[in-house]
Amino acid sequence: MNVQMTIPEAGPRVATAPLLDIAGLRVAYRGLAGWTQVVRGVDLSLAPGRTLVLLGESGSGKSVTLRAIPGLLREEGARVEGHVRVGGQDVTTLPPAELLKLRGGRVGFIFQEPMTALDPVFRIGDQIAETIVQHRGVSWRAAMATARELFDLVQIPSAERRLKAYPNELSGGLRQRAMIAMAMSCEPELLLADEPTTALDATVQIQVLLLLREIQRERGTAMVFVTHDLGVAAEIADEVAVMYAGRIVERGGAEQVLLYPRHPYTRALTNCVVQGSYRDQRLGELSGAPPDVSRLPPGCSFAPRCPARAEDCLRHEPDFRSLAPGHDAACLHPSGPSADPSSRPGVPAGSPKGH
Ligand SMILES: Nc1ncnc2c1ncn2[C@@H]1O[C@H](COP(=O)(O)OP(=O)(O)OP(=O)(O)O)[C@@H](O)[C@H]1O
Ligand SMILES: [Mg+2]
């Protein structure tokens, strides 16, 4: 996807109670060889209205972390430890009925594949209206009117006709818009999006992404957005968290992390993108393969691929530490702050902020 590197200004940090607060999240799945820890202690918080992008190679635990937020892992038989709080409610201990209220109420979910959320045998308008009736307790007529407004919001042309369509009668881009309408139908405070544009053509991807950003800003919805695509991250993120082997290895403001990365993994990711311009650059083009989380080496899990590896990296798993206000990394030897990102190999001159 060809999105210009236009990182939004981080803005002043205001002390607001977090809408989302994840503390010590650990997730394990049982396989043939016993339990495998796929998320290994994630801490994250997000203030209302902010957008956090989760970046990382395939298998790093982004989707599992995202699915833990509305308690979806309970249905998968995963072992979950730690706490996830949304608006102060602890999702990990919420009774099933309350959890259902949370999903599609306070929290909306946009998947990569719309058919995960849309039922092929019901008309789209009916599905959205049904959700609205369930969560808001309004009449069918009022719910249908809201569904119509939502179709306008997500810019689905000929809304009246499309509301009556079955999901399979719409193009991929329109189906994705319909799912965004569905996710927004209960005016969520928190929107969770797992690679919502990846399956679409490049031009449609950009349209959907810009639309999502516009709706999110207009309505003040907070968002956690998972992507492989640094162009997308730069376009949409206020904050970025980079995951590697089930842990967050670097996090901070979008500009700090994407332009002044301090963890060797983030530096490698951003360099490999920049060298070939942003077009269709995805993560996963580093040398070496992501590790098998069931057989992690001792010490830092990135050490085997790390160009800055020192001897102690093979022995100690680094804790998170603060590098600058609001910028942390889990690395024993983070690189120094670079004054000018364009002096870093591969970073195009004049890319960020100035637009
Ligand atoms: N339901 C499941 N049962 C067993 N293992 C799972 C399950 N879901 C995910 N995993 C494992 O957890 C790890 C993290 O998976 P996850 O889907 O979160 O990765 P990801 O970062 O989203 O990757 P991608 O970018 O490919 O979507 C992987 O090793 C995956 O195989
Ligand atoms: Mg995923």
CSV table of C-alpha atoms and ligand atoms in Angstrom, one decimal:
chain,number,residue,atom,x,y,z
A,1,MET,CA,0.0,0.0,0.0
A,2,ASN,CA,1.3,3.4,-0.9
A,3,VAL,CA,0.6,5.7,1.9
A,4,GLN,CA,2.7,8.8,2.5
A,5,MET,CA,4.6,8.9,5.7
A,6,THR,CA,2.5,11.7,7.3
A,7,ILE,CA,2.7,11.1,11.0
A,8,PRO,CA,0.2,13.0,13.0
A,9,GLU,CA,1.5,15.3,15.7
A,10,ALA,CA,1.4,13.5,19.0
A,11,GLY,CA,-0.1,16.5,20.7
A,12,PRO,CA,0.3,17.4,24.3
A,13,ARG,CA,0.0,14.5,26.7
A,14,VAL,CA,-3.0,15.0,28.9
A,15,ALA,CA,-3.4,13.0,32.1
A,16,THR,CA,-6.6,11.2,31.3
A,17,ALA,CA,-7.7,7.9,32.9
A,18,PRO,CA,-7.0,5.2,30.4
A,19,LEU,CA,-9.9,3.7,28.5
A,20,LEU,CA,-7.9,0.6,27.9
A,21,ASP,CA,-5.5,-0.8,30.5
A,22,ILE,CA,-3.7,-4.1,29.9
A,23,ALA,CA,-1.4,-5.3,32.7
A,24,GLY,CA,0.8,-8.4,32.6
A,25,LEU,CA,-1.2,-10.1,29.9
A,26,ARG,CA,0.0,-13.7,29.2
A,27,VAL,CA,-1.7,-16.1,26.8
A,28,ALA,CA,-0.9,-19.7,26.3
A,29,TYR,CA,-2.4,-22.4,24.0
A,30,ARG,CA,-2.3,-26.1,24.6
A,31,GLY,CA,-0.7,-28.1,21.7
A,32,LEU,CA,0.6,-31.6,21.3
A,33,ALA,CA,3.8,-30.7,23.2
A,34,GLY,CA,2.0,-29.0,26.1
A,35,TRP,CA,1.3,-25.3,26.6
A,36,THR,CA,3.0,-22.6,24.5
A,37,GLN,CA,3.2,-19.1,25.8
A,38,VAL,CA,2.3,-16.9,22.8
A,39,VAL,CA,1.8,-13.6,24.6
A,40,ARG,CA,4.4,-13.2,27.3
A,41,GLY,CA,3.6,-10.2,29.5
A,42,VAL,CA,2.1,-7.3,27.6
A,43,ASP,CA,1.4,-4.0,29.3
A,44,LEU,CA,-0.5,-1.3,27.4
A,45,SER,CA,-2.7,1.6,28.1
A,46,LEU,CA,-4.6,3.9,25.9
A,47,ALA,CA,-6.4,7.1,26.6
A,48,PRO,CA,-9.9,7.9,25.1
A,49,GLY,CA,-9.8,9.0,21.5
A,50,ARG,CA,-6.2,7.9,20.8
A,51,THR,CA,-5.1,5.4,18.2
A,52,LEU,CA,-2.5,2.8,19.0
A,53,VAL,CA,-1.0,0.7,16.2
A,54,LEU,CA,0.4,-2.7,17.0
A,55,LEU,CA,3.2,-3.6,14.6
A,56,GLY,CA,5.2,-6.8,14.3
A,57,GLU,CA,6.0,-9.7,12.1
A,58,SER,CA,3.7,-12.7,11.6
A,59,GLY,CA,3.2,-14.8,14.7
A,60,SER,CA,4.4,-12.1,17.1
A,61,GLY,CA,1.1,-12.1,19.0
A,62,LYS,CA,-0.7,-9.0,17.7
A,63,SER,CA,-4.1,-10.7,16.9
A,64,VAL,CA,-4.0,-12.7,20.1
A,65,THR,CA,-3.4,-9.5,22.2
A,66,LEU,CA,-6.2,-7.8,20.3
A,67,ARG,CA,-8.7,-10.7,20.8
A,68,ALA,CA,-7.9,-10.7,24.5
A,69,ILE,CA,-9.4,-7.2,24.8
A,70,PRO,CA,-13.0,-8.1,24.3
A,71,GLY,CA,-12.5,-11.5,26.0
A,72,LEU,CA,-12.7,-13.5,22.8
A,73,LEU,CA,-9.9,-15.9,23.9
A,74,ARG,CA,-12.3,-17.5,26.4
A,75,GLU,CA,-14.0,-19.1,23.4
A,76,GLU,CA,-10.7,-20.4,22.1
A,77,GLY,CA,-9.7,-22.4,25.2
A,78,ALA,CA,-6.6,-20.3,25.7
A,79,ARG,CA,-5.1,-19.8,29.2
A,80,VAL,CA,-5.2,-16.1,29.9
A,81,GLU,CA,-3.4,-14.4,32.8
A,82,GLY,CA,-3.1,-10.8,33.8
A,83,HIS,CA,-5.8,-8.0,33.5
A,84,VAL,CA,-7.5,-6.2,30.7
A,85,ARG,CA,-9.6,-3.3,31.8
A,86,VAL,CA,-11.9,-1.4,29.5
A,87,GLY,CA,-13.3,1.8,31.1
A,88,GLY,CA,-12.4,0.3,34.5
A,89,GLN,CA,-14.2,-3.0,33.9
A,90,ASP,CA,-12.0,-6.0,34.2
A,91,VAL,CA,-12.7,-8.1,31.1
A,92,THR,CA,-10.9,-11.1,32.4
A,93,THR,CA,-13.4,-11.6,35.3
A,94,LEU,CA,-16.6,-10.2,33.6
A,95,PRO,CA,-19.5,-12.7,33.6
A,96,PRO,CA,-20.4,-13.9,30.1
A,97,ALA,CA,-23.6,-11.8,29.8
A,98,GLU,CA,-21.7,-8.6,30.7
A,99,LEU,CA,-19.0,-9.6,28.2
A,100,LEU,CA,-21.5,-9.8,25.4
A,101,LYS,CA,-22.8,-6.4,26.3
A,102,LEU,CA,-19.3,-5.0,26.2
A,103,ARG,CA,-18.8,-6.5,22.7
A,104,GLY,CA,-20.7,-4.5,20.2
A,105,GLY,CA,-21.5,-2.0,22.9
A,106,ARG,CA,-18.5,-0.2,24.4
A,107,VAL,CA,-16.1,-2.2,22.2
A,108,GLY,CA,-16.4,-2.7,18.4
A,109,PHE,CA,-14.3,-5.1,16.4
A,110,ILE,CA,-13.3,-4.9,12.7
A,111,PHE,CA,-11.8,-8.0,11.3
A,112,GLN,CA,-9.6,-8.5,8.2
A,113,GLU,CA,-12.3,-10.7,6.6
A,114,PRO,CA,-15.8,-9.1,6.9
A,115,MET,CA,-17.5,-12.5,6.6
A,116,THR,CA,-16.2,-13.2,10.1
A,117,ALA,CA,-18.7,-10.6,11.4
A,118,LEU,CA,-21.4,-10.7,8.7
A,119,ASP,CA,-23.8,-13.6,8.5
A,120,PRO,CA,-24.3,-14.6,4.8
A,121,VAL,CA,-27.9,-15.6,5.2
A,122,PHE,CA,-29.3,-12.3,6.5
A,123,ARG,CA,-29.6,-9.0,4.8
A,124,ILE,CA,-26.9,-6.6,5.9
A,125,GLY,CA,-29.4,-3.9,7.1
A,126,ASP,CA,-31.2,-6.4,9.2
A,127,GLN,CA,-28.0,-7.5,10.8
A,128,ILE,CA,-27.0,-4.0,11.8
A,129,ALA,CA,-30.5,-3.1,13.0
A,130,GLU,CA,-30.6,-6.3,15.1
A,131,THR,CA,-27.3,-5.3,16.8
A,132,ILE,CA,-28.7,-1.9,17.5
A,133,VAL,CA,-31.9,-3.2,18.9
A,134,GLN,CA,-30.0,-5.6,21.2
A,135,HIS,CA,-27.6,-3.1,22.6
A,136,ARG,CA,-29.7,0.0,22.7
A,137,GLY,CA,-33.1,-1.4,23.2
A,138,VAL,CA,-34.7,0.9,20.6
A,139,SER,CA,-37.5,0.0,18.2
A,140,TRP,CA,-36.8,-1.8,14.9
A,141,ARG,CA,-37.8,1.2,12.9
A,142,ALA,CA,-35.4,3.5,14.8
A,143,ALA,CA,-32.6,0.9,14.5
A,144,MET,CA,-33.2,0.7,10.7
A,145,ALA,CA,-33.0,4.5,10.5
A,146,THR,CA,-29.7,4.4,12.4
A,147,ALA,CA,-28.4,1.7,10.0
A,148,ARG,CA,-29.2,3.9,7.1
A,149,GLU,CA,-27.3,6.8,8.7
A,150,LEU,CA,-24.4,4.5,9.3
A,151,PHE,CA,-24.3,3.5,5.7
A,152,ASP,CA,-24.1,7.2,4.8
A,153,LEU,CA,-21.4,7.6,7.4
A,154,VAL,CA,-19.3,4.9,5.8
A,155,GLN,CA,-20.1,6.3,2.4
A,156,ILE,CA,-21.9,3.3,0.9
A,157,PRO,CA,-23.6,4.6,-2.2
A,158,SER,CA,-27.3,3.6,-2.8
A,159,ALA,CA,-27.6,2.9,0.9
A,160,GLU,CA,-31.3,2.0,0.7
A,161,ARG,CA,-30.6,-0.8,-1.8
A,162,ARG,CA,-27.4,-2.0,-0.1
A,163,LEU,CA,-29.1,-2.3,3.2
A,164,LYS,CA,-31.4,-4.9,1.6
A,165,ALA,CA,-28.5,-6.8,0.1
A,166,TYR,CA,-26.9,-10.0,1.4
A,167,PRO,CA,-23.2,-9.7,2.2
A,168,ASN,CA,-22.2,-11.8,-0.8
A,169,GLU,CA,-23.9,-9.3,-3.1
A,170,LEU,CA,-21.4,-6.5,-2.1
A,171,SER,CA,-17.8,-6.0,-3.3
A,172,GLY,CA,-15.0,-6.6,-0.8
A,173,GLY,CA,-14.6,-2.8,-0.2
A,174,LEU,CA,-18.3,-2.3,0.4
A,175,ARG,CA,-18.4,-5.3,2.7
A,176,GLN,CA,-15.6,-3.9,4.7
A,177,ARG,CA,-17.4,-0.6,4.9
A,178,ALA,CA,-20.6,-2.5,6.0
A,179,MET,CA,-18.5,-4.1,8.8
A,180,ILE,CA,-17.2,-0.7,9.9
A,181,ALA,CA,-20.9,0.4,10.0
A,182,MET,CA,-21.7,-2.6,12.1
A,183,ALA,CA,-18.8,-2.0,14.5
A,184,MET,CA,-19.8,1.7,14.8
A,185,SER,CA,-23.5,0.9,15.3
A,186,CYS,CA,-23.3,1.0,19.1
A,187,GLU,CA,-21.1,4.0,19.2
A,188,PRO,CA,-18.1,2.2,20.7
A,189,GLU,CA,-15.6,4.1,22.8
A,190,LEU,CA,-13.0,1.6,21.7
A,191,LEU,CA,-12.6,0.2,18.2
A,192,LEU,CA,-10.4,-2.9,17.6
A,193,ALA,CA,-9.2,-3.4,14.1
A,194,ASP,CA,-7.2,-6.4,13.0
A,195,GLU,CA,-5.6,-5.7,9.6
A,196,PRO,CA,-8.9,-4.3,8.4
A,197,THR,CA,-7.7,-3.2,5.0
A,198,THR,CA,-5.2,-5.9,4.1
A,199,ALA,CA,-7.5,-8.0,1.9
A,200,LEU,CA,-8.5,-5.0,-0.2
A,201,ASP,CA,-7.0,-3.5,-3.4
A,202,ALA,CA,-4.5,-0.8,-2.8
A,203,THR,CA,-6.8,2.1,-3.8
A,204,VAL,CA,-9.7,0.7,-1.8
A,205,GLN,CA,-7.4,0.2,1.1
A,206,ILE,CA,-6.5,3.8,1.2
A,207,GLN,CA,-10.2,4.9,0.9
A,208,VAL,CA,-11.2,2.6,3.8
A,209,LEU,CA,-8.3,3.7,5.9
A,210,LEU,CA,-9.0,7.4,5.5
A,211,LEU,CA,-12.6,6.8,6.2
A,212,LEU,CA,-11.9,4.9,9.3
A,213,ARG,CA,-9.5,7.7,10.5
A,214,GLU,CA,-12.1,10.3,9.8
A,215,ILE,CA,-14.9,8.5,11.6
A,216,GLN,CA,-12.6,7.7,14.5
A,217,ARG,CA,-11.5,11.4,14.9
A,218,GLU,CA,-15.0,12.8,14.4
A,219,ARG,CA,-16.5,10.5,17.0
A,220,GLY,CA,-13.6,10.5,19.4
A,221,THR,CA,-13.3,6.8,19.3
A,222,ALA,CA,-10.1,5.2,20.6
A,223,MET,CA,-8.7,2.5,18.4
A,224,VAL,CA,-6.2,-0.3,18.6
A,225,PHE,CA,-5.2,-1.1,15.0
A,226,VAL,CA,-3.1,-4.1,14.0
A,227,THR,CA,-1.1,-3.9,10.8
A,228,HIS,CA,2.0,-5.2,9.1
A,229,ASP,CA,2.2,-2.1,7.0
A,230,LEU,CA,4.4,0.8,8.1
A,231,GLY,CA,2.7,3.2,5.7
A,232,VAL,CA,-0.6,2.4,7.3
A,233,ALA,CA,0.9,2.8,10.8
A,234,ALA,CA,2.4,6.2,9.9
A,235,GLU,CA,-0.9,7.3,8.5
A,236,ILE,CA,-3.1,6.4,11.4
A,237,ALA,CA,-1.1,6.0,14.7
A,238,ASP,CA,-0.8,8.4,17.6
A,239,GLU,CA,1.1,5.7,19.4
A,240,VAL,CA,2.9,2.6,18.2
A,241,ALA,CA,3.8,-0.6,20.1
A,242,VAL,CA,6.1,-3.0,18.3
A,243,MET,CA,5.7,-6.7,19.2
A,244,TYR,CA,8.3,-9.4,18.9
A,245,ALA,CA,7.8,-13.0,20.0
A,246,GLY,CA,4.8,-12.3,22.3
A,247,ARG,CA,6.2,-9.2,24.0
A,248,ILE,CA,6.2,-5.5,23.3
A,249,VAL,CA,9.8,-4.5,22.6
A,250,GLU,CA,9.3,-0.8,21.9
A,251,ARG,CA,6.5,1.7,22.4
A,252,GLY,CA,6.0,5.4,22.3
A,253,GLY,CA,4.5,8.2,20.2
A,254,ALA,CA,4.3,7.4,16.5
A,255,GLU,CA,7.0,9.8,15.6
A,256,GLN,CA,9.3,8.6,18.3
A,257,VAL,CA,9.0,4.9,17.4
A,258,LEU,CA,8.8,5.2,13.6
A,259,LEU,CA,11.4,7.9,13.0
A,260,TYR,CA,13.6,7.6,16.1
A,261,PRO,CA,13.5,3.9,16.9
A,262,ARG,CA,15.8,2.8,19.6
A,263,HIS,CA,15.2,-1.0,19.6
A,264,PRO,CA,17.4,-2.8,17.0
A,265,TYR,CA,14.3,-4.7,15.9
A,266,THR,CA,12.3,-1.5,15.2
A,267,ARG,CA,15.3,0.0,13.5
A,268,ALA,CA,15.7,-3.0,11.3
A,269,LEU,CA,11.9,-2.9,10.4
A,270,THR,CA,11.9,0.8,9.6
A,271,ASN,CA,15.1,0.6,7.6
A,272,CYS,CA,14.0,-2.3,5.5
A,273,VAL,CA,10.8,-0.4,4.7
A,274,VAL,CA,12.5,2.9,3.9
A,275,GLN,CA,15.1,1.4,1.5
A,276,GLY,CA,12.4,0.5,-1.0
A,277,SER,CA,10.1,3.4,-0.4
A,278,TYR,CA,6.8,2.8,1.4
A,279,ARG,CA,5.0,1.1,-1.4
A,280,ASP,CA,3.6,-2.2,-0.3
A,281,GLN,CA,6.3,-2.5,2.3
A,282,ARG,CA,5.4,-4.9,4.9
A,283,LEU,CA,7.2,-6.2,7.9
A,284,GLY,CA,8.8,-9.6,7.8
A,285,GLU,CA,11.5,-8.7,5.3
A,286,LEU,CA,14.2,-8.8,7.9
A,287,SER,CA,17.0,-11.3,7.6
A,288,GLY,CA,16.3,-14.5,9.5
A,289,ALA,CA,12.9,-15.8,10.4
A,290,PRO,CA,10.7,-14.9,13.3
A,291,PRO,CA,11.3,-17.3,16.2
A,292,ASP,CA,9.2,-20.3,17.0
A,293,VAL,CA,7.6,-19.1,20.2
A,294,SER,CA,7.5,-22.6,21.6
A,295,ARG,CA,11.3,-22.8,21.5
A,296,LEU,CA,12.6,-19.3,22.4
A,297,PRO,CA,16.3,-19.0,23.2
A,298,PRO,CA,17.4,-17.9,26.7
A,299,GLY,CA,18.0,-14.1,27.0
A,300,CYS,CA,16.6,-11.7,24.5
A,301,SER,CA,14.4,-13.4,22.0
A,302,PHE,CA,15.6,-11.1,19.2
A,303,ALA,CA,19.3,-11.7,20.0
A,304,PRO,CA,19.9,-14.4,17.4
A,305,ARG,CA,18.9,-11.9,14.6
A,306,CYS,CA,20.2,-8.7,16.3
A,307,PRO,CA,22.9,-6.7,14.6
A,308,ALA,CA,23.7,-5.0,18.0
A,309,ARG,CA,23.8,-8.2,20.0
A,310,ALA,CA,26.2,-8.3,22.9
A,311,GLU,CA,27.2,-11.2,25.1
A,312,ASP,CA,24.8,-10.4,27.9
A,313,CYS,CA,21.9,-10.4,25.5
A,314,LEU,CA,22.1,-14.1,25.3
A,315,ARG,CA,21.7,-14.5,29.0
A,316,HIS,CA,19.2,-11.8,30.2
A,317,GLU,CA,15.7,-11.1,28.9
A,318,PRO,CA,15.6,-7.3,29.0
A,319,ASP,CA,12.9,-5.5,31.0
A,320,PHE,CA,11.1,-2.5,29.7
A,321,ARG,CA,12.8,0.7,30.4
A,322,SER,CA,12.1,4.3,29.8
A,323,LEU,CA,14.4,6.0,27.2
A,324,ALA,CA,12.6,9.3,27.0
A,325,PRO,CA,9.3,10.6,28.4
A,326,GLY,CA,6.6,8.3,26.9
A,327,HIS,CA,9.2,6.2,24.9
A,328,ASP,CA,10.2,2.8,26.3
A,329,ALA,CA,12.1,-0.2,24.9
A,330,ALA,CA,13.0,-3.7,26.1
A,331,CYS,CA,16.6,-3.8,25.1
A,332,LEU,CA,19.9,-4.1,27.1
A,333,HIS,CA,21.7,-1.9,24.5
A,334,PRO,CA,19.2,0.4,22.8
A,335,SER,CA,20.8,2.7,20.2
A,336,GLY,CA,21.3,6.3,21.1
A,337,PRO,CA,18.7,8.9,20.2
A,338,SER,CA,19.5,10.2,16.7
A,339,ALA,CA,19.1,13.9,16.3
A,340,ASP,CA,18.1,13.9,12.7
A,341,PRO,CA,16.1,10.9,11.3
A,342,SER,CA,17.2,11.7,7.8
A,343,SER,CA,20.8,11.0,8.8
A,344,ARG,CA,19.8,7.4,9.5
A,345,PRO,CA,20.4,5.1,6.6
A,346,GLY,CA,17.4,4.7,4.4
A,347,VAL,CA,15.2,7.4,5.9
A,348,PRO,CA,13.9,9.7,3.2
A,349,ALA,CA,14.6,13.4,3.8
A,350,GLY,CA,11.7,15.5,4.9
A,351,SER,CA,9.2,12.7,5.3
A,352,PRO,CA,7.4,13.1,8.5
A,353,LYS,CA,5.4,15.8,10.3
A,354,GLY,CA,6.1,18.5,7.7
A,355,HIS,CA,3.7,16.5,5.4
B,1,LIG,N1,-6.3,-20.5,18.4
B,1,LIG,C1,-5.0,-20.8,18.5
B,1,LIG,N2,-4.5,-22.0,18.9
B,1,LIG,C2,-3.2,-22.2,19.0
B,1,LIG,N3,-2.2,-21.3,18.7
B,1,LIG,C3,-2.6,-20.1,18.3
B,1,LIG,C4,-4.0,-19.8,18.2
B,1,LIG,N4,-4.1,-18.5,17.8
B,1,LIG,C5,-2.8,-18.0,17.6
B,1,LIG,N5,-2.0,-19.0,18.0
B,1,LIG,C6,-0.5,-18.9,17.9
B,1,LIG,O1,-0.1,-17.7,18.7
B,1,LIG,C7,1.0,-17.0,18.1
B,1,LIG,C8,0.6,-15.6,17.8
B,1,LIG,O2,-0.4,-15.6,16.9
B,1,LIG,P1,-1.1,-14.2,16.3
B,1,LIG,O3,-2.3,-14.7,15.5
B,1,LIG,O4,-1.4,-13.3,17.5
B,1,LIG,O5,0.0,-13.6,15.5
B,1,LIG,P2,0.0,-12.2,14.6
B,1,LIG,O6,1.1,-11.4,15.2
B,1,LIG,O7,-1.4,-11.7,14.6
B,1,LIG,O8,0.5,-12.7,13.2
B,1,LIG,P3,-0.1,-12.3,11.7
B,1,LIG,O9,0.6,-11.1,11.4
B,1,LIG,O10,0.3,-13.4,10.9
B,1,LIG,O11,-1.6,-12.2,11.8
B,1,LIG,C9,1.3,-17.8,16.8
B,1,LIG,O12,2.4,-18.7,17.1
B,1,LIG,C10,0.0,-18.6,16.5
B,1,LIG,O13,0.3,-19.8,15.9
B,2,MG,MG,-2.8,-11.5,13.1
